[in-house]
mmCIF file with all atom_site columns, C-alpha atoms in Angstrom:
data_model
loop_
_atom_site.group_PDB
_atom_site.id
_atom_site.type_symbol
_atom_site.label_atom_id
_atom_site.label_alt_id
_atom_site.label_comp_id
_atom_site.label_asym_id
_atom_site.label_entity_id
_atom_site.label_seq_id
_atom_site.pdbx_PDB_ins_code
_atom_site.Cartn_x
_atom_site.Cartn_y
_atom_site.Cartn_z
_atom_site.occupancy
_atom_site.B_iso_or_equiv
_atom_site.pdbx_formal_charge
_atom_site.auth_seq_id
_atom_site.auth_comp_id
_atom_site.auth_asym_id
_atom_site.auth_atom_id
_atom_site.pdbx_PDB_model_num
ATOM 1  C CA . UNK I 1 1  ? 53.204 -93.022  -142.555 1.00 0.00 ? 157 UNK I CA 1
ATOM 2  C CA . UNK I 1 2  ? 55.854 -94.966  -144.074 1.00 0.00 ? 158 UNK I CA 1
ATOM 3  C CA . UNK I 1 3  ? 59.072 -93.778  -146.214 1.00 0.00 ? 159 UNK I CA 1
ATOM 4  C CA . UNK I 1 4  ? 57.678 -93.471  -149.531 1.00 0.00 ? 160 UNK I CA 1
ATOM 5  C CA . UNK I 1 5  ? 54.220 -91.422  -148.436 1.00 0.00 ? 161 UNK I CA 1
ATOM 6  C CA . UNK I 1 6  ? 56.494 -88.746  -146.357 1.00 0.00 ? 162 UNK I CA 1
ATOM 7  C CA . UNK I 1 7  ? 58.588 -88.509  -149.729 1.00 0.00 ? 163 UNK I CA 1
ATOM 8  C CA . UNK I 1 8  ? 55.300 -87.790  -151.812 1.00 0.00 ? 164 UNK I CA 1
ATOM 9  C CA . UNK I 1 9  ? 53.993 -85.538  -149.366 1.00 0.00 ? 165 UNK I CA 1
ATOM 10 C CA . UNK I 1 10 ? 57.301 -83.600  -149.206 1.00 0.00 ? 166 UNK I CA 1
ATOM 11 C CA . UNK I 1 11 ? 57.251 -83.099  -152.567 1.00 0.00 ? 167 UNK I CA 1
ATOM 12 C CA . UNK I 1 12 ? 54.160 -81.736  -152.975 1.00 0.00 ? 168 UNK I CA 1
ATOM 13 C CA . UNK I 1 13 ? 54.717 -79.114  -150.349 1.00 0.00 ? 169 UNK I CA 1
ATOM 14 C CA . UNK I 1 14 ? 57.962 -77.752  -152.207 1.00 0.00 ? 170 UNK I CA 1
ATOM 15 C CA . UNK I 1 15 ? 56.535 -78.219  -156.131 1.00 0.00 ? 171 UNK I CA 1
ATOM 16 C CA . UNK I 1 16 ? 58.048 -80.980  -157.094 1.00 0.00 ? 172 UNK I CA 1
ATOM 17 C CA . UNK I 1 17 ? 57.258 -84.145  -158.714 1.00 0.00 ? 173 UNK I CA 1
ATOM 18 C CA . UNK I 1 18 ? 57.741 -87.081  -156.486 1.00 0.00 ? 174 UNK I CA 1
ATOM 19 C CA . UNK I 1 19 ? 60.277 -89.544  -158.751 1.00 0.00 ? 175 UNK I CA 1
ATOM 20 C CA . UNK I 1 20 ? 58.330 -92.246  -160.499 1.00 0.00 ? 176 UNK I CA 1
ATOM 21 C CA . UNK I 1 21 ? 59.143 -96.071  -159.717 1.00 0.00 ? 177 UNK I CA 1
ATOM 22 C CA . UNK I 1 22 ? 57.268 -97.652  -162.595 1.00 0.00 ? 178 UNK I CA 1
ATOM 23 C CA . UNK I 1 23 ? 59.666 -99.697  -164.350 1.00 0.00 ? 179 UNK I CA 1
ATOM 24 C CA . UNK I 1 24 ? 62.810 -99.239  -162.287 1.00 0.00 ? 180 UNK I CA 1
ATOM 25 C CA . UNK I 1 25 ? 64.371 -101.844 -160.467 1.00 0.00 ? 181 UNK I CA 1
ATOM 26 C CA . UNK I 1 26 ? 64.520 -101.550 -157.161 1.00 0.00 ? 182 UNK I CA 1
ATOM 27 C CA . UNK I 1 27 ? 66.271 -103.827 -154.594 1.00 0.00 ? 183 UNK I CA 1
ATOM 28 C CA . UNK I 1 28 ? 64.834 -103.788 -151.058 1.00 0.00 ? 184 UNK I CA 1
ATOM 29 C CA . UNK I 1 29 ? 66.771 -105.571 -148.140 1.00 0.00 ? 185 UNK I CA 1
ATOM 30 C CA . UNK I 1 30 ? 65.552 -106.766 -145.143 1.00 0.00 ? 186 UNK I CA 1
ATOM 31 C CA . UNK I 1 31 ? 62.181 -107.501 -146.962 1.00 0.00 ? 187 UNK I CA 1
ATOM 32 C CA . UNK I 1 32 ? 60.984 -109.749 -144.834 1.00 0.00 ? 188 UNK I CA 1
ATOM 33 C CA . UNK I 1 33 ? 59.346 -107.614 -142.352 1.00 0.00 ? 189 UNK I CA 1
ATOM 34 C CA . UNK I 1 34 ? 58.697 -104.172 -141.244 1.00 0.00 ? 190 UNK I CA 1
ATOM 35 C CA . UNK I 1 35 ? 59.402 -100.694 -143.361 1.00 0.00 ? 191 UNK I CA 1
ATOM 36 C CA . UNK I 1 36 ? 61.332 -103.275 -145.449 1.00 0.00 ? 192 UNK I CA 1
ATOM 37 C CA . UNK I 1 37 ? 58.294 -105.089 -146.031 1.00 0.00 ? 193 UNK I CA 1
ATOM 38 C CA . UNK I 1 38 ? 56.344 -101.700 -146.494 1.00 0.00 ? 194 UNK I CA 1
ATOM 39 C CA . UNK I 1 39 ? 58.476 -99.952  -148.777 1.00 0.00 ? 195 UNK I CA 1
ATOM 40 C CA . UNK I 1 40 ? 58.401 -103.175 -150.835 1.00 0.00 ? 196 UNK I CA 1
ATOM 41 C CA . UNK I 1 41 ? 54.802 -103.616 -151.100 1.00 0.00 ? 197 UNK I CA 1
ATOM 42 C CA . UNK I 1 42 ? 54.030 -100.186 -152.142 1.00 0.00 ? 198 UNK I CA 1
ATOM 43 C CA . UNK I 1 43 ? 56.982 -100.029 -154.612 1.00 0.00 ? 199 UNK I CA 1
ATOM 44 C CA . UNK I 1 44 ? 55.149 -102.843 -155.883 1.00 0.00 ? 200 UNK I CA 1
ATOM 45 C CA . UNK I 1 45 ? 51.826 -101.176 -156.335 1.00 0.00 ? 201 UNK I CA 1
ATOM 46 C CA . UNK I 1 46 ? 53.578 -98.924  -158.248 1.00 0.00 ? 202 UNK I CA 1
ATOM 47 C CA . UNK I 1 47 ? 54.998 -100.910 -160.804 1.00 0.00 ? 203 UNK I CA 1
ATOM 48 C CA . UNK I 1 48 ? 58.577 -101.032 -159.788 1.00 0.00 ? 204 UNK I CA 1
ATOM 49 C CA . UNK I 1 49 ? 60.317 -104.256 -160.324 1.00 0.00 ? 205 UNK I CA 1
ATOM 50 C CA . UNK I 1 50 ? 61.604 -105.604 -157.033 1.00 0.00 ? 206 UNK I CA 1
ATOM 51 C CA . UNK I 1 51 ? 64.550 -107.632 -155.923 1.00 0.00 ? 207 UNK I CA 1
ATOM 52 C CA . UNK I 1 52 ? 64.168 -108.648 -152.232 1.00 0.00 ? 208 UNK I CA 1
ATOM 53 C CA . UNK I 1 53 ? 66.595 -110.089 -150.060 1.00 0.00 ? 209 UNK I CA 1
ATOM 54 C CA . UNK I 1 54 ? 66.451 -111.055 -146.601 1.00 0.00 ? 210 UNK I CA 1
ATOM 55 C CA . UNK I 1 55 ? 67.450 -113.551 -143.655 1.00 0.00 ? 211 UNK I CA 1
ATOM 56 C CA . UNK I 1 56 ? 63.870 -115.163 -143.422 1.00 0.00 ? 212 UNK I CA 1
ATOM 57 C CA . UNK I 1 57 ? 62.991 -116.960 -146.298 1.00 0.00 ? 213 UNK I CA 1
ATOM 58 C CA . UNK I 1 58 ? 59.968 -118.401 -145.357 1.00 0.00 ? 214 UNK I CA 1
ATOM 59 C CA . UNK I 1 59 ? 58.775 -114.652 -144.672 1.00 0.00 ? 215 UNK I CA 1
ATOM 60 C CA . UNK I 1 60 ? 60.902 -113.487 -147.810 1.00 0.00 ? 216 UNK I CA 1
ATOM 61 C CA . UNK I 1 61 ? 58.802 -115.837 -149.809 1.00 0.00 ? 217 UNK I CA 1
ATOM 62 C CA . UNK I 1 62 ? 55.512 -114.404 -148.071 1.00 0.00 ? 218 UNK I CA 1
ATOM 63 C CA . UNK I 1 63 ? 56.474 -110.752 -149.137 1.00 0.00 ? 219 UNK I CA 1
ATOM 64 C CA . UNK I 1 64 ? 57.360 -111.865 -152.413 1.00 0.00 ? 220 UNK I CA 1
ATOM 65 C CA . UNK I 1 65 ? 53.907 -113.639 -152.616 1.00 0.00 ? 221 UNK I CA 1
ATOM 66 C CA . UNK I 1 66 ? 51.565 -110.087 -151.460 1.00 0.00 ? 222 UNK I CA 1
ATOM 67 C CA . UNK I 1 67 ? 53.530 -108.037 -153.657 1.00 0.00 ? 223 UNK I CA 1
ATOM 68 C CA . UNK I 1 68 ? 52.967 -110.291 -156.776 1.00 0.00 ? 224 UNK I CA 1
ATOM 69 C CA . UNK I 1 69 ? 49.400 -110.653 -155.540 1.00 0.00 ? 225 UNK I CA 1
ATOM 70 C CA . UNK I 1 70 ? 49.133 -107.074 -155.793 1.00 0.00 ? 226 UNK I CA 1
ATOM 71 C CA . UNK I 1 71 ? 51.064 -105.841 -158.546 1.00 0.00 ? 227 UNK I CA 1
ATOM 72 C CA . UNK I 1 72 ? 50.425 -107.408 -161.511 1.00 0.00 ? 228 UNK I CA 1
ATOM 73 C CA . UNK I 1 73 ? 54.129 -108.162 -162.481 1.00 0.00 ? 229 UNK I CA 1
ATOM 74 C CA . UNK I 1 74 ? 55.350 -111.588 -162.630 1.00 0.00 ? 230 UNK I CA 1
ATOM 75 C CA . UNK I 1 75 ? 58.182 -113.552 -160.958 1.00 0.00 ? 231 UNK I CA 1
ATOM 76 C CA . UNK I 1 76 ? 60.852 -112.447 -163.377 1.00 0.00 ? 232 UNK I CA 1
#
């Protein structure tokens, strides 16, 4: 279960709306793998806008690849 699904599910068990993403700019560090790489894909899938940044750019630049893929956005 990763960051963003324990938030969600917390939320729900006290009656709260979870905060909405869509549209907010978000910037992620260590991007390039692991819950960095997680939280960024889903944030993606949710229509925030992402700014990545990590040490690993050839695995920066296939994170910022999957989350395009699956997004929708562009690379603005």
């Amino acid at each position: 279960v990763s960051d963003c699904d324990f938030i969600t599910l917390l939320c729900s068990w006290i009656g709260r709306k979870p905060k909405t993403f869509r549209g907010k700019i978000v910037w992620i560090t260590g991007a390039s793998s692991g819950i960095g790489e997680a939280i960024a894909k889903q944030l993606a899938e949710v229509g925030a806008k992402i700014v990545l940044s990590a040490r690993r750019t050839t695995e920066l630049e296939r994170v910022k690849k999957e989350c395009l893929n699956n997004s929708g956005l562009d690379d603005n």
